[in-house]
């Protein structure tokens, strides 16, 4: 994982509304959590090949998970890099660090945006 860039929760918080940054939740236990980072999109970490091409390669992708040492995020980041994404980072400390800081979240049950779609930048 040493060659994968990690970003701090403060770095991500500063970019949460940046249209050039896409936040992707790849938590394995996503279904059991009601909250996610504001403006994030969930994608199945086991299905990278089916969703990766929905995202533009010229945007910054920041991934987060809840596995120890950001393993799931790192695995997905490596797969995205193999597919030609050049600006992929992972959130250091992942979901637990973000949540413990009481940084912005949204309730996925009331999110009306389609799963996996980042408004305004989905490739069609």
mmCIF file of N, CA and C in Angstrom:
data_model
loop_
_atom_site.group_PDB
_atom_site.id
_atom_site.type_symbol
_atom_site.label_atom_id
_atom_site.label_comp_id
_atom_site.label_asym_id
_atom_site.label_seq_id
_atom_site.Cartn_x
_atom_site.Cartn_y
_atom_site.Cartn_z
ATOM 1 N N UNK A 1 0.814 -1.197 0.000
ATOM 2 C CA UNK A 1 0.000 0.000 0.000
ATOM 3 C C UNK A 1 0.857 1.261 0.000
ATOM 4 N N UNK A 2 2.140 1.148 0.134
ATOM 5 C CA UNK A 2 3.006 2.310 0.266
ATOM 6 C C UNK A 2 2.976 3.221 -0.962
ATOM 7 N N UNK A 3 2.653 2.699 -2.143
ATOM 8 C CA UNK A 3 2.633 3.534 -3.339
ATOM 9 C C UNK A 3 1.267 4.172 -3.587
ATOM 10 N N UNK A 4 0.296 3.925 -2.728
ATOM 11 C CA UNK A 4 -1.029 4.522 -2.858
ATOM 12 C C UNK A 4 -1.092 5.737 -1.950
ATOM 13 N N UNK A 5 -1.494 6.853 -2.524
ATOM 14 C CA UNK A 5 -1.566 8.092 -1.762
ATOM 15 C C UNK A 5 -2.691 8.033 -0.742
ATOM 16 N N UNK A 6 -2.381 8.446 0.476
ATOM 17 C CA UNK A 6 -3.382 8.565 1.527
ATOM 18 C C UNK A 6 -3.632 10.040 1.771
ATOM 19 N N UNK A 7 -4.894 10.380 2.038
ATOM 20 C CA UNK A 7 -5.236 11.755 2.361
ATOM 21 C C UNK A 7 -5.845 11.796 3.759
ATOM 22 N N UNK A 8 -5.709 12.928 4.409
ATOM 23 C CA UNK A 8 -6.257 13.097 5.753
ATOM 24 C C UNK A 8 -7.743 13.431 5.683
ATOM 25 N N UNK A 9 -8.395 13.274 6.804
ATOM 26 C CA UNK A 9 -9.817 13.611 6.873
ATOM 27 C C UNK A 9 -10.015 15.111 6.630
ATOM 28 N N UNK A 10 -9.071 15.934 7.059
ATOM 29 C CA UNK A 10 -9.164 17.370 6.829
ATOM 30 C C UNK A 10 -9.045 17.708 5.340
ATOM 31 N N UNK A 11 -8.137 17.009 4.654
ATOM 32 C CA UNK A 11 -7.975 17.195 3.209
ATOM 33 C C UNK A 11 -9.287 16.876 2.501
ATOM 34 N N UNK A 12 -9.897 15.742 2.853
ATOM 35 C CA UNK A 12 -11.157 15.357 2.222
ATOM 36 C C UNK A 12 -12.271 16.339 2.578
ATOM 37 N N UNK A 13 -12.326 16.745 3.813
ATOM 38 C CA UNK A 13 -13.371 17.697 4.227
ATOM 39 C C UNK A 13 -13.291 18.977 3.404
ATOM 40 N N UNK A 14 -12.074 19.440 3.111
ATOM 41 C CA UNK A 14 -11.896 20.650 2.307
ATOM 42 C C UNK A 14 -12.347 20.466 0.860
ATOM 43 N N UNK A 15 -12.449 19.230 0.413
ATOM 44 C CA UNK A 15 -12.796 18.945 -0.985
ATOM 45 C C UNK A 15 -14.166 18.288 -1.155
ATOM 46 N N UNK A 16 -14.929 18.232 -0.093
ATOM 47 C CA UNK A 16 -16.185 17.490 -0.102
ATOM 48 C C UNK A 16 -17.180 18.015 -1.142
ATOM 49 N N UNK A 17 -17.107 19.302 -1.466
ATOM 50 C CA UNK A 17 -18.007 19.886 -2.461
ATOM 51 C C UNK A 17 -17.304 20.226 -3.766
ATOM 52 N N UNK A 18 -16.081 19.771 -3.926
ATOM 53 C CA UNK A 18 -15.290 20.049 -5.126
ATOM 54 C C UNK A 18 -15.788 19.183 -6.278
ATOM 55 N N UNK A 19 -16.189 19.813 -7.367
ATOM 56 C CA UNK A 19 -16.732 19.067 -8.511
ATOM 57 C C UNK A 19 -15.675 18.226 -9.223
ATOM 58 N N UNK A 20 -14.405 18.476 -8.929
ATOM 59 C CA UNK A 20 -13.340 17.677 -9.538
ATOM 60 C C UNK A 20 -12.912 16.505 -8.659
ATOM 61 N N UNK A 21 -13.601 16.308 -7.541
ATOM 62 C CA UNK A 21 -13.292 15.218 -6.618
ATOM 63 C C UNK A 21 -14.507 14.311 -6.476
ATOM 64 N N UNK A 22 -14.283 13.027 -6.634
ATOM 65 C CA UNK A 22 -15.335 12.027 -6.480
ATOM 66 C C UNK A 22 -14.991 11.181 -5.258
ATOM 67 N N UNK A 23 -15.917 11.110 -4.323
ATOM 68 C CA UNK A 23 -15.725 10.339 -3.096
ATOM 69 C C UNK A 23 -16.487 9.034 -3.248
ATOM 70 N N UNK A 24 -15.784 7.925 -3.073
ATOM 71 C CA UNK A 24 -16.405 6.614 -3.261
ATOM 72 C C UNK A 24 -16.276 5.779 -1.987
ATOM 73 N N UNK A 25 -17.407 5.341 -1.503
ATOM 74 C CA UNK A 25 -17.519 4.478 -0.321
ATOM 75 C C UNK A 25 -17.409 3.037 -0.800
ATOM 76 N N UNK A 26 -16.394 2.329 -0.341
ATOM 77 C CA UNK A 26 -16.223 0.922 -0.716
ATOM 78 C C UNK A 26 -16.244 0.022 0.519
ATOM 79 N N UNK A 27 -17.010 0.435 1.521
ATOM 80 C CA UNK A 27 -17.084 -0.364 2.746
ATOM 81 C C UNK A 27 -17.747 -1.707 2.480
ATOM 82 N N UNK A 28 -17.156 -2.747 3.025
ATOM 83 C CA UNK A 28 -17.720 -4.088 2.908
ATOM 84 C C UNK A 28 -19.010 -4.215 3.704
ATOM 85 N N UNK A 29 -19.125 -3.448 4.784
ATOM 86 C CA UNK A 29 -20.312 -3.510 5.638
ATOM 87 C C UNK A 29 -21.269 -2.358 5.368
ATOM 88 N N UNK A 30 -21.242 -1.810 4.170
ATOM 89 C CA UNK A 30 -22.050 -0.658 3.806
ATOM 90 C C UNK A 30 -23.530 -0.881 4.106
ATOM 91 N N UNK A 31 -24.019 -2.054 3.861
ATOM 92 C CA UNK A 31 -25.445 -2.330 4.044
ATOM 93 C C UNK A 31 -25.888 -2.188 5.496
ATOM 94 N N UNK A 32 -24.969 -2.302 6.435
ATOM 95 C CA UNK A 32 -25.348 -2.221 7.848
ATOM 96 C C UNK A 32 -25.219 -0.813 8.418
ATOM 97 N N UNK A 33 -24.755 0.127 7.632
ATOM 98 C CA UNK A 33 -24.578 1.494 8.092
ATOM 99 C C UNK A 33 -25.623 2.397 7.451
ATOM 100 N N UNK A 34 -26.161 3.296 8.218
ATOM 101 C CA UNK A 34 -27.144 4.229 7.684
ATOM 102 C C UNK A 34 -26.489 5.491 7.137
ATOM 103 N N UNK A 35 -25.291 5.797 7.619
ATOM 104 C CA UNK A 35 -24.624 7.033 7.235
ATOM 105 C C UNK A 35 -23.456 6.786 6.299
ATOM 106 N N UNK A 36 -23.140 7.802 5.511
ATOM 107 C CA UNK A 36 -21.947 7.794 4.679
ATOM 108 C C UNK A 36 -21.432 9.227 4.575
ATOM 109 N N UNK A 37 -20.206 9.380 4.124
ATOM 110 C CA UNK A 37 -19.625 10.706 3.980
ATOM 111 C C UNK A 37 -20.462 11.514 2.998
ATOM 112 N N UNK A 38 -20.704 12.767 3.336
ATOM 113 C CA UNK A 38 -21.487 13.641 2.458
ATOM 114 C C UNK A 38 -20.895 13.657 1.048
ATOM 115 N N UNK A 39 -21.776 13.607 0.080
ATOM 116 C CA UNK A 39 -21.446 13.617 -1.355
ATOM 117 C C UNK A 39 -20.734 12.363 -1.837
ATOM 118 N N UNK A 40 -20.645 11.349 -1.005
ATOM 119 C CA UNK A 40 -20.015 10.091 -1.435
ATOM 120 C C UNK A 40 -21.019 9.233 -2.187
ATOM 121 N N UNK A 41 -20.490 8.328 -2.960
ATOM 122 C CA UNK A 41 -21.251 7.319 -3.691
ATOM 123 C C UNK A 41 -20.753 5.962 -3.269
ATOM 124 N N UNK A 42 -21.645 5.041 -3.063
ATOM 125 C CA UNK A 42 -21.232 3.681 -2.754
ATOM 126 C C UNK A 42 -21.000 2.911 -4.044
ATOM 127 N N UNK A 43 -19.931 2.124 -4.059
ATOM 128 C CA UNK A 43 -19.660 1.162 -5.135
ATOM 129 C C UNK A 43 -19.185 -0.127 -4.496
ATOM 130 N N UNK A 44 -19.619 -1.238 -5.051
ATOM 131 C CA UNK A 44 -19.258 -2.559 -4.547
ATOM 132 C C UNK A 44 -17.775 -2.815 -4.819
ATOM 133 N N UNK A 45 -16.978 -3.008 -3.783
ATOM 134 C CA UNK A 45 -15.543 -3.215 -3.990
ATOM 135 C C UNK A 45 -15.219 -4.509 -4.735
ATOM 136 N N UNK A 46 -16.150 -5.432 -4.777
ATOM 137 C CA UNK A 46 -15.924 -6.689 -5.497
ATOM 138 C C UNK A 46 -16.293 -6.586 -6.975
ATOM 139 N N UNK A 47 -16.819 -5.447 -7.392
ATOM 140 C CA UNK A 47 -17.300 -5.286 -8.766
ATOM 141 C C UNK A 47 -16.655 -4.101 -9.496
ATOM 142 N N UNK A 48 -15.427 -3.806 -9.196
ATOM 143 C CA UNK A 48 -14.750 -2.646 -9.779
ATOM 144 C C UNK A 48 -14.839 -2.658 -11.307
ATOM 145 N N UNK A 49 -14.669 -3.804 -11.911
ATOM 146 C CA UNK A 49 -14.695 -3.894 -13.370
ATOM 147 C C UNK A 49 -16.035 -3.465 -13.955
ATOM 148 N N UNK A 50 -17.107 -3.600 -13.195
ATOM 149 C CA UNK A 50 -18.430 -3.240 -13.733
ATOM 150 C C UNK A 50 -18.770 -1.763 -13.558
ATOM 151 N N UNK A 51 -18.139 -1.068 -12.643
ATOM 152 C CA UNK A 51 -18.492 0.332 -12.426
ATOM 153 C C UNK A 51 -17.389 1.339 -12.732
ATOM 154 N N UNK A 52 -16.170 0.926 -12.814
ATOM 155 C CA UNK A 52 -15.054 1.876 -12.970
ATOM 156 C C UNK A 52 -15.210 2.768 -14.192
ATOM 157 N N UNK A 53 -15.678 2.220 -15.289
ATOM 158 C CA UNK A 53 -15.786 3.012 -16.517
ATOM 159 C C UNK A 53 -16.893 4.060 -16.456
ATOM 160 N N UNK A 54 -17.692 4.065 -15.392
ATOM 161 C CA UNK A 54 -18.715 5.102 -15.221
ATOM 162 C C UNK A 54 -18.124 6.417 -14.739
ATOM 163 N N UNK A 55 -16.858 6.398 -14.346
ATOM 164 C CA UNK A 55 -16.223 7.586 -13.792
ATOM 165 C C UNK A 55 -15.161 8.114 -14.740
ATOM 166 N N UNK A 56 -15.076 9.450 -14.858
ATOM 167 C CA UNK A 56 -14.058 10.041 -15.721
ATOM 168 C C UNK A 56 -12.668 9.881 -15.112
ATOM 169 N N UNK A 57 -11.717 9.590 -15.951
ATOM 170 C CA UNK A 57 -10.352 9.354 -15.469
ATOM 171 C C UNK A 57 -9.612 10.640 -15.149
ATOM 172 N N UNK A 58 -10.199 11.796 -15.500
ATOM 173 C CA UNK A 58 -9.533 13.069 -15.225
ATOM 174 C C UNK A 58 -9.988 13.705 -13.911
ATOM 175 N N UNK A 59 -10.786 12.991 -13.130
ATOM 176 C CA UNK A 59 -11.228 13.486 -11.826
ATOM 177 C C UNK A 59 -10.428 12.795 -10.727
ATOM 178 N N UNK A 60 -10.312 13.471 -9.595
ATOM 179 C CA UNK A 60 -9.664 12.876 -8.426
ATOM 180 C C UNK A 60 -10.663 11.946 -7.748
ATOM 181 N N UNK A 61 -10.261 10.723 -7.489
ATOM 182 C CA UNK A 61 -11.094 9.764 -6.771
ATOM 183 C C UNK A 61 -10.506 9.573 -5.379
ATOM 184 N N UNK A 62 -11.358 9.699 -4.368
ATOM 185 C CA UNK A 62 -10.930 9.427 -2.997
ATOM 186 C C UNK A 62 -11.826 8.323 -2.469
ATOM 187 N N UNK A 63 -11.209 7.223 -2.074
ATOM 188 C CA UNK A 63 -11.920 6.042 -1.608
ATOM 189 C C UNK A 63 -11.835 5.942 -0.096
ATOM 190 N N UNK A 64 -12.880 5.375 0.496
ATOM 191 C CA UNK A 64 -12.798 5.074 1.924
ATOM 192 C C UNK A 64 -13.515 3.780 2.219
ATOM 193 N N UNK A 65 -13.048 3.126 3.280
ATOM 194 C CA UNK A 65 -13.631 1.862 3.722
ATOM 195 C C UNK A 65 -13.589 1.834 5.241
ATOM 196 N N UNK A 66 -13.889 0.690 5.819
ATOM 197 C CA UNK A 66 -13.824 0.572 7.277
ATOM 198 C C UNK A 66 -12.975 -0.617 7.704
ATOM 199 N N UNK A 67 -12.202 -1.177 6.782
ATOM 200 C CA UNK A 67 -11.335 -2.297 7.129
ATOM 201 C C UNK A 67 -10.029 -1.776 7.734
ATOM 202 N N UNK A 68 -9.413 -2.560 8.611
ATOM 203 C CA UNK A 68 -8.144 -2.144 9.210
ATOM 204 C C UNK A 68 -7.094 -1.848 8.138
ATOM 205 N N UNK A 69 -6.340 -0.802 8.367
ATOM 206 C CA UNK A 69 -5.263 -0.391 7.465
ATOM 207 C C UNK A 69 -5.748 -0.055 6.061
ATOM 208 N N UNK A 70 -7.023 0.302 5.935
ATOM 209 C CA UNK A 70 -7.602 0.721 4.649
ATOM 210 C C UNK A 70 -7.414 -0.321 3.546
ATOM 211 N N UNK A 71 -7.417 -1.593 3.890
ATOM 212 C CA UNK A 71 -7.140 -2.657 2.922
ATOM 213 C C UNK A 71 -8.110 -2.670 1.746
ATOM 214 N N UNK A 72 -9.394 -2.550 2.011
ATOM 215 C CA UNK A 72 -10.359 -2.583 0.913
ATOM 216 C C UNK A 72 -10.139 -1.393 -0.023
ATOM 217 N N UNK A 73 -9.969 -0.211 0.538
ATOM 218 C CA UNK A 73 -9.711 0.981 -0.279
ATOM 219 C C UNK A 73 -8.441 0.814 -1.109
ATOM 220 N N UNK A 74 -7.399 0.284 -0.488
ATOM 221 C CA UNK A 74 -6.133 0.087 -1.194
ATOM 222 C C UNK A 74 -6.283 -0.911 -2.335
ATOM 223 N N UNK A 75 -7.021 -1.986 -2.107
ATOM 224 C CA UNK A 75 -7.245 -2.981 -3.168
ATOM 225 C C UNK A 75 -8.005 -2.368 -4.347
ATOM 226 N N UNK A 76 -9.050 -1.600 -4.048
ATOM 227 C CA UNK A 76 -9.826 -0.958 -5.101
ATOM 228 C C UNK A 76 -8.971 0.087 -5.821
ATOM 229 N N UNK A 77 -8.194 0.867 -5.081
ATOM 230 C CA UNK A 77 -7.320 1.872 -5.685
ATOM 231 C C UNK A 77 -6.334 1.231 -6.661
ATOM 232 N N UNK A 78 -5.786 0.093 -6.289
ATOM 233 C CA UNK A 78 -4.842 -0.613 -7.171
ATOM 234 C C UNK A 78 -5.546 -1.054 -8.457
ATOM 235 N N UNK A 79 -6.765 -1.542 -8.334
ATOM 236 C CA UNK A 79 -7.517 -1.956 -9.523
ATOM 237 C C UNK A 79 -7.833 -0.758 -10.426
ATOM 238 N N UNK A 80 -8.173 0.366 -9.818
ATOM 239 C CA UNK A 80 -8.456 1.565 -10.606
ATOM 240 C C UNK A 80 -7.200 2.065 -11.314
ATOM 241 N N UNK A 81 -6.071 2.009 -10.626
ATOM 242 C CA UNK A 81 -4.806 2.412 -11.243
ATOM 243 C C UNK A 81 -4.494 1.528 -12.453
ATOM 244 N N UNK A 82 -4.769 0.245 -12.337
ATOM 245 C CA UNK A 82 -4.567 -0.672 -13.466
ATOM 246 C C UNK A 82 -5.471 -0.322 -14.639
ATOM 247 N N UNK A 83 -6.622 0.272 -14.370
ATOM 248 C CA UNK A 83 -7.562 0.668 -15.419
ATOM 249 C C UNK A 83 -7.257 2.059 -15.977
ATOM 250 N N UNK A 84 -6.174 2.673 -15.511
ATOM 251 C CA UNK A 84 -5.753 3.947 -16.070
ATOM 252 C C UNK A 84 -6.126 5.188 -15.284
ATOM 253 N N UNK A 85 -6.692 5.038 -14.100
ATOM 254 C CA UNK A 85 -6.982 6.203 -13.268
ATOM 255 C C UNK A 85 -5.672 6.675 -12.656
ATOM 256 N N UNK A 86 -5.424 7.965 -12.749
ATOM 257 C CA UNK A 86 -4.124 8.490 -12.318
ATOM 258 C C UNK A 86 -4.173 9.270 -11.008
ATOM 259 N N UNK A 87 -5.351 9.649 -10.554
ATOM 260 C CA UNK A 87 -5.465 10.443 -9.327
ATOM 261 C C UNK A 87 -6.406 9.739 -8.355
ATOM 262 N N UNK A 88 -5.914 8.656 -7.769
ATOM 263 C CA UNK A 88 -6.710 7.870 -6.828
ATOM 264 C C UNK A 88 -6.021 7.908 -5.465
ATOM 265 N N UNK A 89 -6.785 8.256 -4.457
ATOM 266 C CA UNK A 89 -6.271 8.319 -3.082
ATOM 267 C C UNK A 89 -7.222 7.564 -2.169
ATOM 268 N N UNK A 90 -6.729 7.265 -0.987
ATOM 269 C CA UNK A 90 -7.584 6.641 0.025
ATOM 270 C C UNK A 90 -7.571 7.495 1.287
ATOM 271 N N UNK A 91 -8.680 7.462 1.991
ATOM 272 C CA UNK A 91 -8.815 8.229 3.228
ATOM 273 C C UNK A 91 -8.099 7.496 4.353
ATOM 274 N N UNK A 92 -7.071 8.121 4.885
ATOM 275 C CA UNK A 92 -6.328 7.526 6.002
ATOM 276 C C UNK A 92 -7.247 7.417 7.217
ATOM 277 N N UNK A 93 -7.346 6.245 7.764
ATOM 278 C CA UNK A 93 -8.233 6.009 8.900
ATOM 279 C C UNK A 93 -9.643 5.653 8.495
ATOM 280 N N UNK A 94 -9.972 5.876 7.229
ATOM 281 C CA UNK A 94 -11.254 5.465 6.684
ATOM 282 C C UNK A 94 -12.469 6.044 7.389
ATOM 283 N N UNK A 95 -13.551 5.304 7.245
ATOM 284 C CA UNK A 95 -14.839 5.723 7.796
ATOM 285 C C UNK A 95 -14.756 5.994 9.288
ATOM 286 N N UNK A 96 -14.083 5.159 10.033
ATOM 287 C CA UNK A 96 -14.049 5.319 11.498
ATOM 288 C C UNK A 96 -13.421 6.652 11.909
ATOM 289 N N UNK A 97 -12.367 7.043 11.210
ATOM 290 C CA UNK A 97 -11.707 8.313 11.514
ATOM 291 C C UNK A 97 -12.635 9.483 11.182
ATOM 292 N N UNK A 98 -13.304 9.402 10.036
ATOM 293 C CA UNK A 98 -14.230 10.455 9.617
ATOM 294 C C UNK A 98 -15.376 10.595 10.616
ATOM 295 N N UNK A 99 -15.973 9.470 10.957
ATOM 296 C CA UNK A 99 -17.123 9.475 11.865
ATOM 297 C C UNK A 99 -16.732 9.985 13.254
ATOM 298 N N UNK A 100 -15.565 9.571 13.743
ATOM 299 C CA UNK A 100 -15.137 9.993 15.082
ATOM 300 C C UNK A 100 -14.859 11.495 15.148
ATOM 301 N N UNK A 101 -14.579 12.117 13.999
ATOM 302 C CA UNK A 101 -14.342 13.561 13.947
ATOM 303 C C UNK A 101 -15.652 14.345 13.804
ATOM 304 N N UNK A 102 -16.766 13.628 13.670
ATOM 305 C CA UNK A 102 -18.074 14.265 13.455
ATOM 306 C C UNK A 102 -18.080 15.159 12.224
ATOM 307 N N UNK A 103 -17.407 14.697 11.167
ATOM 308 C CA UNK A 103 -17.385 15.435 9.907
ATOM 309 C C UNK A 103 -18.664 15.141 9.131
ATOM 310 N N UNK A 104 -18.958 15.930 8.088
ATOM 311 C CA UNK A 104 -20.246 15.833 7.395
ATOM 312 C C UNK A 104 -20.564 14.435 6.841
ATOM 313 N N UNK A 105 -21.798 14.014 7.140
ATOM 314 C CA UNK A 105 -22.315 12.740 6.632
ATOM 315 C C UNK A 105 -23.711 12.980 6.081
ATOM 316 N N UNK A 106 -24.215 12.011 5.347
ATOM 317 C CA UNK A 106 -25.616 12.062 4.961
ATOM 318 C C UNK A 106 -26.220 10.685 5.169
ATOM 319 N N UNK A 107 -27.519 10.687 5.292
ATOM 320 C CA UNK A 107 -28.279 9.472 5.533
ATOM 321 C C UNK A 107 -28.559 8.809 4.191
ATOM 322 N N UNK A 108 -27.986 7.639 3.976
ATOM 323 C CA UNK A 108 -28.145 6.977 2.682
ATOM 324 C C UNK A 108 -29.591 6.584 2.410
ATOM 325 N N UNK A 109 -30.396 6.432 3.449
ATOM 326 C CA UNK A 109 -31.789 6.040 3.255
ATOM 327 C C UNK A 109 -32.629 7.174 2.679
ATOM 328 N N UNK A 110 -32.191 8.408 2.865
ATOM 329 C CA UNK A 110 -32.936 9.541 2.316
ATOM 330 C C UNK A 110 -32.256 10.139 1.093
ATOM 331 N N UNK A 111 -31.172 9.555 0.640
ATOM 332 C CA UNK A 111 -30.457 10.019 -0.545
ATOM 333 C C UNK A 111 -31.239 9.578 -1.778
ATOM 334 N N UNK A 112 -31.702 10.508 -2.563
ATOM 335 C CA UNK A 112 -32.520 10.182 -3.729
ATOM 336 C C UNK A 112 -31.702 10.020 -5.009
ATOM 337 N N UNK A 113 -30.399 10.261 -4.941
ATOM 338 C CA UNK A 113 -29.570 10.094 -6.142
ATOM 339 C C UNK A 113 -29.405 8.613 -6.448
ATOM 340 N N UNK A 114 -29.379 8.232 -7.717
ATOM 341 C CA UNK A 114 -29.179 6.819 -8.063
ATOM 342 C C UNK A 114 -27.836 6.309 -7.569
ATOM 343 N N UNK A 115 -27.787 5.061 -7.136
ATOM 344 C CA UNK A 115 -26.552 4.427 -6.663
ATOM 345 C C UNK A 115 -25.479 4.508 -7.742
ATOM 346 N N UNK A 116 -24.299 4.926 -7.328
ATOM 347 C CA UNK A 116 -23.163 4.925 -8.236
ATOM 348 C C UNK A 116 -23.098 6.104 -9.177
ATOM 349 N N UNK A 117 -24.081 6.983 -9.144
ATOM 350 C CA UNK A 117 -24.082 8.108 -10.070
ATOM 351 C C UNK A 117 -23.631 9.359 -9.341
ATOM 352 N N UNK A 118 -22.612 10.002 -9.867
ATOM 353 C CA UNK A 118 -22.154 11.266 -9.321
ATOM 354 C C UNK A 118 -22.745 12.340 -10.230
ATOM 355 N N UNK A 119 -23.662 13.086 -9.715
ATOM 356 C CA UNK A 119 -24.428 14.049 -10.495
ATOM 357 C C UNK A 119 -23.523 14.932 -11.330
ATOM 358 N N UNK A 120 -23.792 14.955 -12.628
ATOM 359 C CA UNK A 120 -23.114 15.857 -13.531
ATOM 360 C C UNK A 120 -21.829 15.341 -14.137
ATOM 361 N N UNK A 121 -21.316 14.201 -13.694
ATOM 362 C CA UNK A 121 -20.059 13.747 -14.277
ATOM 363 C C UNK A 121 -20.093 12.298 -14.716
ATOM 364 N N UNK A 122 -21.243 11.692 -14.711
ATOM 365 C CA UNK A 122 -21.343 10.295 -15.151
ATOM 366 C C UNK A 122 -21.125 10.231 -16.648
ATOM 367 N N UNK A 123 -20.262 9.353 -17.079
ATOM 368 C CA UNK A 123 -20.077 9.144 -18.519
ATOM 369 C C UNK A 123 -21.266 8.376 -19.056
ATOM 370 N N UNK A 124 -21.788 8.802 -20.190
ATOM 371 C CA UNK A 124 -22.911 8.090 -20.792
ATOM 372 C C UNK A 124 -22.568 7.639 -22.178
#
